[in-house]
mmCIF file of C-alpha atoms in Angstrom:
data_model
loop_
_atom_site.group_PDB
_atom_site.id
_atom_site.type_symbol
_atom_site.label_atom_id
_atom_site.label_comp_id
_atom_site.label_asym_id
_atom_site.label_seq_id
_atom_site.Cartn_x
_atom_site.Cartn_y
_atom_site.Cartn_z
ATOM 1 C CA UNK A 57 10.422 -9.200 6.439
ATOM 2 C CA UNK A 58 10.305 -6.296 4.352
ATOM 3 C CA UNK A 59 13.254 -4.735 5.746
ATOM 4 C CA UNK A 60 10.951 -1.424 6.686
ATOM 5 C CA UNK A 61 10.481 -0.922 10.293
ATOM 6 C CA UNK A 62 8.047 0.909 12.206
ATOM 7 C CA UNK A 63 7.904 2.063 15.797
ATOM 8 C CA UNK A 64 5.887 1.562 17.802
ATOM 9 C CA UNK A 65 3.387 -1.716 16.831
ATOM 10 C CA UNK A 66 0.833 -0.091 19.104
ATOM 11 C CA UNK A 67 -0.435 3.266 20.455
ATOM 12 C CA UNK A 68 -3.446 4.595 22.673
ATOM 13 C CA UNK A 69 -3.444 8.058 23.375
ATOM 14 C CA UNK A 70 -6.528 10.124 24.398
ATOM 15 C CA UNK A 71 -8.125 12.884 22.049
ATOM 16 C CA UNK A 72 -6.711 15.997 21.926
ATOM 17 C CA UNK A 73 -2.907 14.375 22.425
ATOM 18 C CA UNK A 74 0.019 14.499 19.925
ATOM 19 C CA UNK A 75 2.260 11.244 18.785
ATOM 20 C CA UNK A 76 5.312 10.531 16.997
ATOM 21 C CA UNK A 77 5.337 7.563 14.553
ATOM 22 C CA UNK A 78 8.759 6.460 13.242
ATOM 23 C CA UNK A 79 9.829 4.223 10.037
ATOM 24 C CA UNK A 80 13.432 3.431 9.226
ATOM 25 C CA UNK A 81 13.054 2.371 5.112
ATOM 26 C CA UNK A 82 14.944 -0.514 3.729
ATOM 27 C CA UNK A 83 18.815 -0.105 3.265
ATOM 28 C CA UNK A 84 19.193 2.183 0.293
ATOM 29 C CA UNK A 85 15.791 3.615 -0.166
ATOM 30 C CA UNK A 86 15.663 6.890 -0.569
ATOM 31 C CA UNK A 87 11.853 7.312 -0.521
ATOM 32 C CA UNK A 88 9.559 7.462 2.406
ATOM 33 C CA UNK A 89 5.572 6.996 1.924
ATOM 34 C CA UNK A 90 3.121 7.144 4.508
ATOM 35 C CA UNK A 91 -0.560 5.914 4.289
ATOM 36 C CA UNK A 92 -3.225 5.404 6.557
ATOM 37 C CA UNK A 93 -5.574 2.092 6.474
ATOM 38 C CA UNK A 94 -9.164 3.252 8.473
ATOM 39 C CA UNK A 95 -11.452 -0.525 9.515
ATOM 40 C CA UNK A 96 -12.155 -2.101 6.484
ATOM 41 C CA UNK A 97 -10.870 0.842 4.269
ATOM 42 C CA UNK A 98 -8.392 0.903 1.661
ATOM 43 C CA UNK A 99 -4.810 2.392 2.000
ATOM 44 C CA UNK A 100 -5.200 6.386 1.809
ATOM 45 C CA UNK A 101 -1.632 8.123 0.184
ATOM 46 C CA UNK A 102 -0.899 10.905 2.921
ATOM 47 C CA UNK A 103 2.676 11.964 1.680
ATOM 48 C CA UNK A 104 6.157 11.095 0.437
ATOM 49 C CA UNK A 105 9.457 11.811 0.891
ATOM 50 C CA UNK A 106 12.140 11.668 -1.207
ATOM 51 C CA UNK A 107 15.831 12.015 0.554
ATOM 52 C CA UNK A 108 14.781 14.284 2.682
ATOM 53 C CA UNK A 109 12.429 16.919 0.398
ATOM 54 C CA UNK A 110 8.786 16.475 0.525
ATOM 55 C CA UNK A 111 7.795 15.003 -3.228
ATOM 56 C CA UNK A 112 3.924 14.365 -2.837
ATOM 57 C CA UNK A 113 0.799 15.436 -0.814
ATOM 58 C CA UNK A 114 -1.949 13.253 -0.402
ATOM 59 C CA UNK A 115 -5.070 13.461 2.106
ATOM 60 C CA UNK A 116 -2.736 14.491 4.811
ATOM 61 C CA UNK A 117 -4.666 17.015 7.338
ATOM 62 C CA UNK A 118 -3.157 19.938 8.415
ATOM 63 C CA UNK A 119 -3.113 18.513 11.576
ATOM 64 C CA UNK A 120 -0.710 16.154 10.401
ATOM 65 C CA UNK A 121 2.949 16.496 9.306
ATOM 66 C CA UNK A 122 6.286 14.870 8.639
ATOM 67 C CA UNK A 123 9.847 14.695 7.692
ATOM 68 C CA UNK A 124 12.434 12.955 6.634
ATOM 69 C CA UNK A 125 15.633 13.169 8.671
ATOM 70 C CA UNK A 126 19.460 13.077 6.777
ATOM 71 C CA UNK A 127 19.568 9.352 7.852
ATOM 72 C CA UNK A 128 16.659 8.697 5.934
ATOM 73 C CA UNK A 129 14.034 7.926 8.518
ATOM 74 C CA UNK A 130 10.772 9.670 8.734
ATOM 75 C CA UNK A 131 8.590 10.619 11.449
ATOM 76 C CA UNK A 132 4.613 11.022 10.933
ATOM 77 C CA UNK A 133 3.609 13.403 13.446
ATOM 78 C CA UNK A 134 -0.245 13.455 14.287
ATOM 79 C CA UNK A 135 -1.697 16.389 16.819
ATOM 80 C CA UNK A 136 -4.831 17.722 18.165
ATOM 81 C CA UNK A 137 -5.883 13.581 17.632
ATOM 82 C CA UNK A 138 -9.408 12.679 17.342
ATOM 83 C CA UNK A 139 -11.307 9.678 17.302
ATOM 84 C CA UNK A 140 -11.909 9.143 14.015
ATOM 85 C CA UNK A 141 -7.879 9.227 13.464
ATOM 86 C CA UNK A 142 -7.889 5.613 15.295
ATOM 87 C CA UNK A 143 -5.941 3.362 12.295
ATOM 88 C CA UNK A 144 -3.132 1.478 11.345
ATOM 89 C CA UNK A 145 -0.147 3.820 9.550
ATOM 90 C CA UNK A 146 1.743 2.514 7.490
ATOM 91 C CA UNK A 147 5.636 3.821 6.173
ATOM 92 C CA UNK A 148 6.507 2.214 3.340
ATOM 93 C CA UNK A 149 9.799 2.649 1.061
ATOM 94 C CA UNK A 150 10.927 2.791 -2.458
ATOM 95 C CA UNK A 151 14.369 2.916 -4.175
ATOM 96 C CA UNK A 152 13.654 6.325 -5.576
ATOM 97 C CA UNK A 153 11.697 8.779 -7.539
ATOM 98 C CA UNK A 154 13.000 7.611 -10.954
ATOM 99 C CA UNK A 155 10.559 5.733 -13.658
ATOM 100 C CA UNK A 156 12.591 2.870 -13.027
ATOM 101 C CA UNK A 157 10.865 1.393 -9.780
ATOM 102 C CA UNK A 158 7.892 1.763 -8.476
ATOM 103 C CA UNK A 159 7.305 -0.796 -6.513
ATOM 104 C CA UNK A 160 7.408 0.205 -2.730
ATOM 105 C CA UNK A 161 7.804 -2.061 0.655
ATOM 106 C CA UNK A 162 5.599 -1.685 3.791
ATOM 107 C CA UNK A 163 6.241 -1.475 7.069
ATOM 108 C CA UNK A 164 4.132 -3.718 9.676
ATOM 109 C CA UNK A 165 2.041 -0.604 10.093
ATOM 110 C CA UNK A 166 1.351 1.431 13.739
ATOM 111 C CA UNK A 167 -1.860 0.692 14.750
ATOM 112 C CA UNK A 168 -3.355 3.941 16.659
ATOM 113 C CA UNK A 169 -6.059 3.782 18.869
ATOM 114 C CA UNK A 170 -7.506 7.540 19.723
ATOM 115 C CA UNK A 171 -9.619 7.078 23.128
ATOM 116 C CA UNK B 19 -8.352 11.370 -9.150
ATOM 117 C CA UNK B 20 -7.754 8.283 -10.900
ATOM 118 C CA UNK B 21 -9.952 5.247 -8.810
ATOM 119 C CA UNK B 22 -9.455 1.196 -9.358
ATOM 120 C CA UNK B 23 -12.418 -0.612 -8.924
ATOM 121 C CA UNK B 24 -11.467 -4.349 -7.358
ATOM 122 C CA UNK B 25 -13.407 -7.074 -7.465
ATOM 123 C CA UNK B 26 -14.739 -8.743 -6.181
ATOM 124 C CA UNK B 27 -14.733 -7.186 -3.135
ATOM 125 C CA UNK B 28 -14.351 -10.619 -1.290
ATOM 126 C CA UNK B 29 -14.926 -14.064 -2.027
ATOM 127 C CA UNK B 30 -15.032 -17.880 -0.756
ATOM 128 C CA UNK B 31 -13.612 -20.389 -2.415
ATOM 129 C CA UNK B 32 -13.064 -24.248 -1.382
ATOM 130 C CA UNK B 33 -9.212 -25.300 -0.877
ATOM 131 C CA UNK B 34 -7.632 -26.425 -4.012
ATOM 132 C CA UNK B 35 -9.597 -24.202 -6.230
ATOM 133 C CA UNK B 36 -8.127 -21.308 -8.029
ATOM 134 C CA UNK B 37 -9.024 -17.321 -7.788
ATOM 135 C CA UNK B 38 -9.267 -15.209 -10.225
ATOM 136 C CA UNK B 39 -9.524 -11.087 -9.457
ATOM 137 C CA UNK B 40 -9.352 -8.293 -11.506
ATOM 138 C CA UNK B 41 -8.780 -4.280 -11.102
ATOM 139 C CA UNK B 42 -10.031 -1.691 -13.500
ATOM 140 C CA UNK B 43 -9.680 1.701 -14.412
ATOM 141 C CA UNK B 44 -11.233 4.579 -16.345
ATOM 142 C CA UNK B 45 -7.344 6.159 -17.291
ATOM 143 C CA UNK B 46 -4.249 4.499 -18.436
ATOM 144 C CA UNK B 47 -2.039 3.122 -15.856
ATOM 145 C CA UNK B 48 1.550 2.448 -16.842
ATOM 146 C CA UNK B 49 2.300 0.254 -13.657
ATOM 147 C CA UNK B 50 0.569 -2.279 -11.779
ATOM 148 C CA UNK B 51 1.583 -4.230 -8.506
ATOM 149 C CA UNK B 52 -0.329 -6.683 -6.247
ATOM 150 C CA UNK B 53 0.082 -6.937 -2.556
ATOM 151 C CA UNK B 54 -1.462 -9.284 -0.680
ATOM 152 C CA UNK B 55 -2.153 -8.362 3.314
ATOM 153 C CA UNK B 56 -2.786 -10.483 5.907
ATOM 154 C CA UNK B 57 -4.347 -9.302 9.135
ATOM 155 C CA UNK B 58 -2.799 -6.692 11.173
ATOM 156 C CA UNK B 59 0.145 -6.410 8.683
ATOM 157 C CA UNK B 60 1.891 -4.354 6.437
ATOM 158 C CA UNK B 61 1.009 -5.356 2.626
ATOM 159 C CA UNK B 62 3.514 -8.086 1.075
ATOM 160 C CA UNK B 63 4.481 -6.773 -2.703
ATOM 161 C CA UNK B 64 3.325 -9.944 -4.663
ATOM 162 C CA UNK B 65 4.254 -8.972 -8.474
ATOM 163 C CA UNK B 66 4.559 -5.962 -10.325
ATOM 164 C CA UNK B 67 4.242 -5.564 -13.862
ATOM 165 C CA UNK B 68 5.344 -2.677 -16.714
ATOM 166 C CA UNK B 69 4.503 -3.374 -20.059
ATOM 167 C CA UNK B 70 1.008 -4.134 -21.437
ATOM 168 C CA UNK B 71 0.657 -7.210 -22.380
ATOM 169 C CA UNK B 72 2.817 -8.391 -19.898
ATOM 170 C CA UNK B 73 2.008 -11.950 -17.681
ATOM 171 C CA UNK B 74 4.047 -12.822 -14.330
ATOM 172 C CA UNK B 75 4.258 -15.309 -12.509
ATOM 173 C CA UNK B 76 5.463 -15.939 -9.130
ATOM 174 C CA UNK B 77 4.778 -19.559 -7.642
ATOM 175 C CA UNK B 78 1.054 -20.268 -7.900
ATOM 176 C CA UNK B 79 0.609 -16.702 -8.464
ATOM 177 C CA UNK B 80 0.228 -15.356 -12.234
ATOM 178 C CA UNK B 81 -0.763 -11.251 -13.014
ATOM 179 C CA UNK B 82 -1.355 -9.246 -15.975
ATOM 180 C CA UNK B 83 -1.001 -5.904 -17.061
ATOM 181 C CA UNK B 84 -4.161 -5.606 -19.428
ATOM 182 C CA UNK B 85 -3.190 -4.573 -22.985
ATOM 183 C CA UNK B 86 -5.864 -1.795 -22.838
ATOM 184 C CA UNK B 87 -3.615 -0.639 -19.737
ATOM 185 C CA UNK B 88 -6.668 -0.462 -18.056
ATOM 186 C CA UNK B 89 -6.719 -2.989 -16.060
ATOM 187 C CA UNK B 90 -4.490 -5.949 -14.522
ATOM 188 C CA UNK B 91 -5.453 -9.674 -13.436
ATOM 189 C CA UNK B 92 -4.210 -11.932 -10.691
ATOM 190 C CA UNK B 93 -4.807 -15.607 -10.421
ATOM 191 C CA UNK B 94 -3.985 -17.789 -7.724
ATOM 192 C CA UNK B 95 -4.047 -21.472 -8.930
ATOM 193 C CA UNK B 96 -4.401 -24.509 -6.486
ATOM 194 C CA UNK B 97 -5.402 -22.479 -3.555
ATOM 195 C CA UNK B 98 -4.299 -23.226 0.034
ATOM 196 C CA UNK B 99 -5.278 -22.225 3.688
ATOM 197 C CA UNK B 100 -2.261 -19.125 4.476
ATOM 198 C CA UNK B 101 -3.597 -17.722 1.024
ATOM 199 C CA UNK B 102 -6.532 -16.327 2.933
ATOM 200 C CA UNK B 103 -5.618 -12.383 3.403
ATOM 201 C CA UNK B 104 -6.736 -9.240 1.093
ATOM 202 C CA UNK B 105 -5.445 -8.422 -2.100
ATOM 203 C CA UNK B 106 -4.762 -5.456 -3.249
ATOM 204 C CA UNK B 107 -4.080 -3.990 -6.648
ATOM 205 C CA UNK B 108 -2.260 -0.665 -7.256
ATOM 206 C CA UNK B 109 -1.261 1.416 -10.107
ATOM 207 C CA UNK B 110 0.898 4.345 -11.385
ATOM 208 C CA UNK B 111 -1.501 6.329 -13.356
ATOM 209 C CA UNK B 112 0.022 7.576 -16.856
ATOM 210 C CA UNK B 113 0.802 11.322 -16.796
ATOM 211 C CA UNK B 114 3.662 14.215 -16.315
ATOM 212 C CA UNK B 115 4.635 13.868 -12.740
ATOM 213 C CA UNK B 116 2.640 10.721 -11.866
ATOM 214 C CA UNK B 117 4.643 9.594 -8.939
ATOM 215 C CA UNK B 118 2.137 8.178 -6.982
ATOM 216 C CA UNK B 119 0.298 4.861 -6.434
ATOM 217 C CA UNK B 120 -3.367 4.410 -6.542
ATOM 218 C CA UNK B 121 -4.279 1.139 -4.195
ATOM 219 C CA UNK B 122 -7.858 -0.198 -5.375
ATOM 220 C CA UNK B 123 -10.095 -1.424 -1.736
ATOM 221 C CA UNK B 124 -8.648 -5.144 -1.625
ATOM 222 C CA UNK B 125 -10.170 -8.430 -2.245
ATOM 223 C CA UNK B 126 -11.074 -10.540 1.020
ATOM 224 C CA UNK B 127 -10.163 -13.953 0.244
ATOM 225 C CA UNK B 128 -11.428 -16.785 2.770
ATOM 226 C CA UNK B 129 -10.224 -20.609 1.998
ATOM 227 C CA UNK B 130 -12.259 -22.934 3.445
ATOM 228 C CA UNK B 131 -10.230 -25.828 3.778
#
């Protein structure tokens, strides 16, 4: 257990719908990644947070957005869906920003399924 | 942007054997982890190296951060069943502002016990 947790495990939703994906990072984390993993694909870098300021863009489309609240949870919010946005999402955490640590913990991932 | 070429991309090996994969890069990376994810899972953070030059181990696990910075190595000795899963490499490219990871496309690894 990484101590990252993601809500929900699963989603369907039809095309055209908005969701809400949640991740609560481990206790004392201040950063907040989210990536997407497409069949068979590697793990695409959408954005990060850093307590509470957006620090880094990825391949995050416009249709897609997030935040991270004062309590340090983030929400990945996905509208207008289409099929091809069908994946798992992933939240993963990090102490911080600084040059010290890299090294950043993933959630058990949100697997969306765009119908 | 930076890119890590993995390989291979997925191999079969008999139970008992042990792996060996690599990563590799054009540009100098200053960090390098390996994750290993199993099915439906988040990725597991395996080891994660700094310093060229630098060898880790962690159980039957060893990595290496190559000294050309370039690239990194992970070996799996004495291979069992549950170490079936994809590994991936990542790095923190070398530059002003690099804050960001750069995950390479995994290595399938079957056991076949």
């Amino acid at each position: 257990d990484s101590g990252v947790t993601q809500t929900p495990k699963h989603l369907i939703t039809a095309t055209g719908q908005r969701v809400t994906l949640r991740c609560s990072p481990r206790s004392g984390d201040l950063s907040v990644y989210w990536y997407q993993q497409s069949l068979d694909q590697g793990l695409q870098f959408l954005i990060q947070y850093y307590n509470g300021e957006e620090r880094a863009k990825g391949n995050i489309l416009e249709r897609f957005s997030a935040q991270q609240f004062p309590d340090l949870h983030s929400e990945l919010n996905l509208s207008s869906l289409e099929l091809g946005d069908s994946a798992l999402y992933f939240c993963a955490s990090s102490v911080g920003s600084s040059i010290i640590s890299y090294e950043q913990y993933f959630g058990p991932g949100t697997r969306l399924t765009v119908t | 942007g930076q890119q890590l070429n993995q390989s291979p991309q997925s191999m079969f090996i008999q139970e008992g054997e042990d792996v060996s994969m690599n990563c590799t890069s054009s540009s100098i990376f200053n960090t390098w982890l390996w994750y290993k994810q199993d099915p439906g899972e988040g990725p597991v953070l395996l080891i994660a190296l700094y310093k060229a030059g630098e060898l880790t181990s962690n159980g039957r696990l060893t990595a290496q951060f190559g000294i050309t910075r370039k690239d990194s190595f992970l070996n799996i000795s004495a291979s069992i069943p549950s170490d079936v899963g994809i590994y991936f490499c990542a790095g923190l490219p070398s530059g002003a502002g690099s804050y960001q990871l750069t995950f390479g496309k995994g290595t399938k690894l079957s056991v076949i016990p």
